[in-house]
Amino acid sequence: MISVAVSHDIERALLELLGGDSGSSANALIHDGIPLSALDRLNEFGLAPTEIGIVSSRALRQRRIQGKPLTLREGDCLYRVARLALQADVLFGSRQKALAWLHQRRHSLGGHSALHAAFTTLGLLAAEELLGQLKHGYCA
């Protein structure tokens, strides 16, 4: 299980979740194809990749059979979702609270959850802004 103690560890934890190490670049991992084991680690975190829409169940079965990694699009989506999830985990100090926050629909995100918002870069930035507001004591 990935453990994140303080916010400066988020990037390291993110690389670990994606299957990289301290010498890795998240961008290179995404372009090279993130291994499917990263989905297992996200699942351990409490987010089921097929349920939240990173990859379909059918595509995941096919990739496992063929031994292929995530596509560029799937890897990029996984990166955004995992980044937001790890940030929420650090802020709330509780996996359960972080997961609840990630799934709750928010008016400020167009009625979508933070997880749904993270499927686009602009949505991720909006969700990260909400986390920043919470961190600094603003209502979000």
Short mmCIF file of N, CA and C in Angstrom, two decimals, residues 27-136:
data_model
loop_
_atom_site.label_atom_id
_atom_site.label_comp_id
_atom_site.label_asym_id
_atom_site.label_seq_id
_atom_site.Cartn_x
_atom_site.Cartn_y
_atom_site.Cartn_z
N ASN A 27 6.10 11.65 -17.12
CA ASN A 27 5.80 11.83 -18.54
C ASN A 27 6.34 10.67 -19.37
N ALA A 28 7.57 10.24 -19.07
CA ALA A 28 8.15 9.11 -19.81
C ALA A 28 7.36 7.83 -19.54
N LEU A 29 6.94 7.63 -18.30
CA LEU A 29 6.13 6.44 -17.97
C LEU A 29 4.83 6.44 -18.77
N ILE A 30 4.18 7.59 -18.83
CA ILE A 30 2.92 7.70 -19.56
C ILE A 30 3.14 7.41 -21.04
N HIS A 31 4.18 7.98 -21.63
CA HIS A 31 4.46 7.78 -23.05
C HIS A 31 4.89 6.35 -23.36
N ASP A 32 5.64 5.74 -22.45
CA ASP A 32 6.11 4.36 -22.67
C ASP A 32 5.02 3.33 -22.41
N GLY A 33 3.99 3.72 -21.69
CA GLY A 33 2.90 2.81 -21.35
C GLY A 33 3.02 2.37 -19.90
N ILE A 34 2.16 2.88 -19.07
CA ILE A 34 2.17 2.53 -17.65
C ILE A 34 1.75 1.07 -17.52
N PRO A 35 2.49 0.29 -16.72
CA PRO A 35 2.14 -1.12 -16.55
C PRO A 35 0.79 -1.29 -15.85
N LEU A 36 0.12 -2.38 -16.16
CA LEU A 36 -1.20 -2.64 -15.58
C LEU A 36 -1.16 -2.78 -14.07
N SER A 37 0.00 -3.11 -13.53
CA SER A 37 0.12 -3.22 -12.07
C SER A 37 -0.21 -1.90 -11.37
N ALA A 38 -0.09 -0.79 -12.08
CA ALA A 38 -0.45 0.52 -11.51
C ALA A 38 -1.95 0.56 -11.20
N LEU A 39 -2.75 -0.11 -12.02
CA LEU A 39 -4.19 -0.15 -11.76
C LEU A 39 -4.48 -0.93 -10.49
N ASP A 40 -3.70 -1.98 -10.25
CA ASP A 40 -3.86 -2.76 -9.02
C ASP A 40 -3.54 -1.89 -7.80
N ARG A 41 -2.50 -1.07 -7.91
CA ARG A 41 -2.13 -0.18 -6.80
C ARG A 41 -3.21 0.89 -6.58
N LEU A 42 -3.81 1.40 -7.65
CA LEU A 42 -4.90 2.36 -7.51
C LEU A 42 -6.09 1.70 -6.82
N ASN A 43 -6.33 0.45 -7.17
CA ASN A 43 -7.41 -0.31 -6.55
C ASN A 43 -7.15 -0.48 -5.05
N GLU A 44 -5.90 -0.75 -4.69
CA GLU A 44 -5.52 -0.86 -3.27
C GLU A 44 -5.77 0.45 -2.54
N PHE A 45 -5.60 1.55 -3.23
CA PHE A 45 -5.85 2.87 -2.65
C PHE A 45 -7.33 3.04 -2.33
N GLY A 46 -8.18 2.36 -3.09
CA GLY A 46 -9.62 2.45 -2.87
C GLY A 46 -10.40 2.94 -4.08
N LEU A 47 -9.71 3.04 -5.22
CA LEU A 47 -10.36 3.50 -6.45
C LEU A 47 -10.27 2.40 -7.50
N ALA A 48 -11.40 1.88 -7.91
CA ALA A 48 -11.43 0.82 -8.91
C ALA A 48 -11.36 1.45 -10.31
N PRO A 49 -10.26 1.23 -11.03
CA PRO A 49 -10.05 1.87 -12.34
C PRO A 49 -11.18 1.64 -13.34
N THR A 50 -11.77 0.45 -13.34
CA THR A 50 -12.84 0.18 -14.30
C THR A 50 -14.13 0.87 -13.88
N GLU A 51 -14.35 1.03 -12.58
CA GLU A 51 -15.57 1.68 -12.11
C GLU A 51 -15.53 3.19 -12.32
N ILE A 52 -14.35 3.78 -12.21
CA ILE A 52 -14.28 5.24 -12.39
C ILE A 52 -14.01 5.63 -13.83
N GLY A 53 -13.77 4.65 -14.70
CA GLY A 53 -13.69 4.92 -16.13
C GLY A 53 -12.32 5.14 -16.74
N ILE A 54 -11.27 4.76 -16.05
CA ILE A 54 -9.93 4.91 -16.63
C ILE A 54 -9.77 3.94 -17.79
N VAL A 55 -10.27 2.74 -17.62
CA VAL A 55 -10.18 1.71 -18.65
C VAL A 55 -11.42 0.82 -18.51
N SER A 56 -11.94 0.33 -19.61
CA SER A 56 -13.11 -0.54 -19.54
C SER A 56 -12.69 -1.94 -19.08
N SER A 57 -13.62 -2.67 -18.52
CA SER A 57 -13.33 -4.04 -18.07
C SER A 57 -12.86 -4.90 -19.23
N ARG A 58 -13.49 -4.73 -20.37
CA ARG A 58 -13.14 -5.53 -21.54
C ARG A 58 -11.71 -5.21 -22.01
N ALA A 59 -11.39 -3.93 -22.09
CA ALA A 59 -10.04 -3.54 -22.52
C ALA A 59 -8.99 -4.02 -21.52
N LEU A 60 -9.32 -3.96 -20.24
CA LEU A 60 -8.38 -4.41 -19.22
C LEU A 60 -8.13 -5.91 -19.34
N ARG A 61 -9.18 -6.68 -19.57
CA ARG A 61 -9.02 -8.14 -19.76
C ARG A 61 -8.11 -8.42 -20.95
N GLN A 62 -8.37 -7.73 -22.06
CA GLN A 62 -7.56 -7.92 -23.27
C GLN A 62 -6.10 -7.57 -23.03
N ARG A 63 -5.86 -6.46 -22.35
CA ARG A 63 -4.47 -6.04 -22.08
C ARG A 63 -3.76 -7.05 -21.20
N ARG A 64 -4.47 -7.58 -20.20
CA ARG A 64 -3.85 -8.58 -19.31
C ARG A 64 -3.48 -9.83 -20.11
N ILE A 65 -4.37 -10.25 -20.98
CA ILE A 65 -4.10 -11.44 -21.81
C ILE A 65 -2.91 -11.18 -22.72
N GLN A 66 -2.87 -10.02 -23.34
CA GLN A 66 -1.82 -9.68 -24.30
C GLN A 66 -0.55 -9.14 -23.64
N GLY A 67 -0.62 -8.85 -22.34
CA GLY A 67 0.54 -8.31 -21.64
C GLY A 67 0.91 -6.90 -22.07
N LYS A 68 -0.09 -6.13 -22.49
CA LYS A 68 0.16 -4.76 -22.96
C LYS A 68 -0.11 -3.75 -21.85
N PRO A 69 0.63 -2.63 -21.86
CA PRO A 69 0.42 -1.58 -20.85
C PRO A 69 -0.77 -0.70 -21.22
N LEU A 70 -1.00 0.31 -20.39
CA LEU A 70 -2.05 1.28 -20.67
C LEU A 70 -1.70 2.11 -21.90
N THR A 71 -2.72 2.57 -22.59
CA THR A 71 -2.50 3.48 -23.72
C THR A 71 -2.09 4.84 -23.17
N LEU A 72 -1.64 5.70 -24.04
CA LEU A 72 -1.25 7.06 -23.66
C LEU A 72 -2.42 7.78 -22.98
N ARG A 73 -3.60 7.69 -23.55
CA ARG A 73 -4.79 8.35 -23.00
C ARG A 73 -5.13 7.79 -21.62
N GLU A 74 -5.11 6.47 -21.49
CA GLU A 74 -5.43 5.85 -20.20
C GLU A 74 -4.39 6.20 -19.14
N GLY A 75 -3.12 6.18 -19.55
CA GLY A 75 -2.05 6.51 -18.61
C GLY A 75 -2.13 7.95 -18.14
N ASP A 76 -2.47 8.85 -19.06
CA ASP A 76 -2.61 10.26 -18.71
C ASP A 76 -3.77 10.45 -17.74
N CYS A 77 -4.86 9.76 -17.98
CA CYS A 77 -6.02 9.83 -17.10
C CYS A 77 -5.67 9.26 -15.72
N LEU A 78 -4.98 8.12 -15.71
CA LEU A 78 -4.56 7.52 -14.44
C LEU A 78 -3.69 8.50 -13.66
N TYR A 79 -2.76 9.15 -14.34
CA TYR A 79 -1.88 10.12 -13.68
C TYR A 79 -2.71 11.22 -13.00
N ARG A 80 -3.66 11.80 -13.73
CA ARG A 80 -4.45 12.90 -13.17
C ARG A 80 -5.28 12.43 -11.97
N VAL A 81 -5.93 11.29 -12.10
CA VAL A 81 -6.76 10.76 -11.01
C VAL A 81 -5.90 10.43 -9.79
N ALA A 82 -4.78 9.76 -10.01
CA ALA A 82 -3.91 9.37 -8.89
C ALA A 82 -3.32 10.60 -8.21
N ARG A 83 -2.94 11.58 -8.99
CA ARG A 83 -2.38 12.82 -8.43
C ARG A 83 -3.38 13.50 -7.51
N LEU A 84 -4.62 13.61 -7.97
CA LEU A 84 -5.66 14.24 -7.16
C LEU A 84 -5.96 13.41 -5.92
N ALA A 85 -6.03 12.10 -6.08
CA ALA A 85 -6.33 11.21 -4.95
C ALA A 85 -5.25 11.31 -3.88
N LEU A 86 -3.99 11.33 -4.28
CA LEU A 86 -2.90 11.44 -3.31
C LEU A 86 -2.91 12.80 -2.62
N GLN A 87 -3.23 13.85 -3.35
CA GLN A 87 -3.32 15.18 -2.74
C GLN A 87 -4.44 15.22 -1.70
N ALA A 88 -5.58 14.63 -2.03
CA ALA A 88 -6.71 14.60 -1.09
C ALA A 88 -6.35 13.76 0.13
N ASP A 89 -5.65 12.67 -0.08
CA ASP A 89 -5.24 11.80 1.03
C ASP A 89 -4.35 12.56 2.01
N VAL A 90 -3.42 13.33 1.49
CA VAL A 90 -2.53 14.13 2.34
C VAL A 90 -3.33 15.21 3.08
N LEU A 91 -4.18 15.92 2.36
CA LEU A 91 -4.93 17.03 2.97
C LEU A 91 -5.85 16.55 4.08
N PHE A 92 -6.61 15.49 3.82
CA PHE A 92 -7.59 15.03 4.80
C PHE A 92 -6.98 14.15 5.88
N GLY A 93 -5.82 13.57 5.61
CA GLY A 93 -5.17 12.72 6.60
C GLY A 93 -5.92 11.43 6.86
N SER A 94 -6.84 11.11 5.99
CA SER A 94 -7.67 9.91 6.13
C SER A 94 -8.06 9.45 4.74
N ARG A 95 -7.76 8.21 4.44
CA ARG A 95 -8.12 7.66 3.13
C ARG A 95 -9.63 7.71 2.94
N GLN A 96 -10.37 7.34 3.98
CA GLN A 96 -11.82 7.31 3.89
C GLN A 96 -12.40 8.70 3.60
N LYS A 97 -11.89 9.72 4.27
CA LYS A 97 -12.37 11.09 4.03
C LYS A 97 -11.97 11.56 2.64
N ALA A 98 -10.77 11.21 2.23
CA ALA A 98 -10.31 11.60 0.89
C ALA A 98 -11.20 10.98 -0.18
N LEU A 99 -11.49 9.70 -0.04
CA LEU A 99 -12.33 9.01 -1.02
C LEU A 99 -13.74 9.60 -1.06
N ALA A 100 -14.27 9.93 0.11
CA ALA A 100 -15.61 10.54 0.16
C ALA A 100 -15.59 11.88 -0.57
N TRP A 101 -14.55 12.69 -0.33
CA TRP A 101 -14.44 13.99 -1.00
C TRP A 101 -14.31 13.81 -2.51
N LEU A 102 -13.52 12.85 -2.94
CA LEU A 102 -13.31 12.62 -4.37
C LEU A 102 -14.59 12.22 -5.09
N HIS A 103 -15.48 11.50 -4.41
CA HIS A 103 -16.70 11.01 -5.04
C HIS A 103 -17.89 11.98 -4.95
N GLN A 104 -17.82 12.95 -4.06
CA GLN A 104 -18.95 13.86 -3.86
C GLN A 104 -19.08 14.85 -5.02
N ARG A 105 -20.30 14.99 -5.51
CA ARG A 105 -20.56 15.96 -6.59
C ARG A 105 -20.47 17.37 -6.02
N ARG A 106 -19.94 18.28 -6.83
CA ARG A 106 -19.73 19.65 -6.37
C ARG A 106 -20.26 20.63 -7.42
N HIS A 107 -21.01 21.60 -6.94
CA HIS A 107 -21.54 22.64 -7.82
C HIS A 107 -20.39 23.36 -8.53
N SER A 108 -19.32 23.61 -7.81
CA SER A 108 -18.18 24.35 -8.37
C SER A 108 -17.45 23.56 -9.46
N LEU A 109 -17.76 22.28 -9.58
CA LEU A 109 -17.17 21.45 -10.65
C LEU A 109 -18.24 21.08 -11.67
N GLY A 110 -19.23 21.93 -11.81
CA GLY A 110 -20.28 21.70 -12.78
C GLY A 110 -21.20 20.55 -12.42
N GLY A 111 -21.30 20.26 -11.12
CA GLY A 111 -22.15 19.17 -10.67
C GLY A 111 -21.48 17.81 -10.73
N HIS A 112 -20.21 17.80 -11.04
CA HIS A 112 -19.46 16.54 -11.14
C HIS A 112 -18.62 16.33 -9.89
N SER A 113 -18.17 15.10 -9.71
CA SER A 113 -17.24 14.80 -8.62
C SER A 113 -15.84 15.23 -9.03
N ALA A 114 -14.96 15.34 -8.05
CA ALA A 114 -13.57 15.68 -8.34
C ALA A 114 -12.94 14.60 -9.21
N LEU A 115 -13.31 13.34 -8.98
CA LEU A 115 -12.78 12.25 -9.82
C LEU A 115 -13.17 12.45 -11.27
N HIS A 116 -14.42 12.77 -11.50
CA HIS A 116 -14.89 13.00 -12.86
C HIS A 116 -14.18 14.20 -13.47
N ALA A 117 -14.01 15.24 -12.68
CA ALA A 117 -13.33 16.44 -13.16
C ALA A 117 -11.90 16.13 -13.59
N ALA A 118 -11.25 15.22 -12.88
CA ALA A 118 -9.84 14.91 -13.15
C ALA A 118 -9.63 14.20 -14.48
N PHE A 119 -10.68 13.89 -15.20
CA PHE A 119 -10.52 13.26 -16.50
C PHE A 119 -10.04 14.25 -17.56
N THR A 120 -10.05 15.53 -17.22
CA THR A 120 -9.46 16.54 -18.11
C THR A 120 -8.46 17.36 -17.30
N THR A 121 -7.52 17.96 -17.98
CA THR A 121 -6.52 18.78 -17.30
C THR A 121 -7.17 19.98 -16.62
N LEU A 122 -8.10 20.64 -17.31
CA LEU A 122 -8.76 21.80 -16.71
C LEU A 122 -9.59 21.39 -15.50
N GLY A 123 -10.23 20.24 -15.57
CA GLY A 123 -10.99 19.74 -14.43
C GLY A 123 -10.08 19.41 -13.25
N LEU A 124 -8.93 18.81 -13.54
CA LEU A 124 -7.96 18.52 -12.49
C LEU A 124 -7.53 19.81 -11.81
N LEU A 125 -7.23 20.83 -12.60
CA LEU A 125 -6.80 22.11 -12.02
C LEU A 125 -7.89 22.72 -11.14
N ALA A 126 -9.14 22.60 -11.56
CA ALA A 126 -10.26 23.13 -10.77
C ALA A 126 -10.39 22.36 -9.45
N ALA A 127 -10.26 21.04 -9.51
CA ALA A 127 -10.35 20.22 -8.29
C ALA A 127 -9.17 20.51 -7.36
N GLU A 128 -7.98 20.69 -7.93
CA GLU A 128 -6.81 21.03 -7.11
C GLU A 128 -6.99 22.39 -6.46
N GLU A 129 -7.63 23.30 -7.16
CA GLU A 129 -7.91 24.62 -6.58
C GLU A 129 -8.83 24.49 -5.37
N LEU A 130 -9.84 23.61 -5.48
CA LEU A 130 -10.73 23.37 -4.35
C LEU A 130 -9.96 22.81 -3.16
N LEU A 131 -9.06 21.87 -3.42
CA LEU A 131 -8.23 21.32 -2.34
C LEU A 131 -7.39 22.43 -1.71
N GLY A 132 -6.85 23.31 -2.53
CA GLY A 132 -6.07 24.43 -2.02
C GLY A 132 -6.90 25.34 -1.14
N GLN A 133 -8.14 25.58 -1.54
CA GLN A 133 -9.03 26.41 -0.73
C GLN A 133 -9.30 25.75 0.62
N LEU A 134 -9.52 24.45 0.61
CA LEU A 134 -9.74 23.73 1.86
C LEU A 134 -8.50 23.79 2.75
N LYS A 135 -7.36 23.63 2.13
CA LYS A 135 -6.09 23.65 2.88
C LYS A 135 -5.91 24.98 3.60
N HIS A 136 -6.35 26.05 2.97
CA HIS A 136 -6.16 27.39 3.53
C HIS A 136 -7.39 27.90 4.29
#
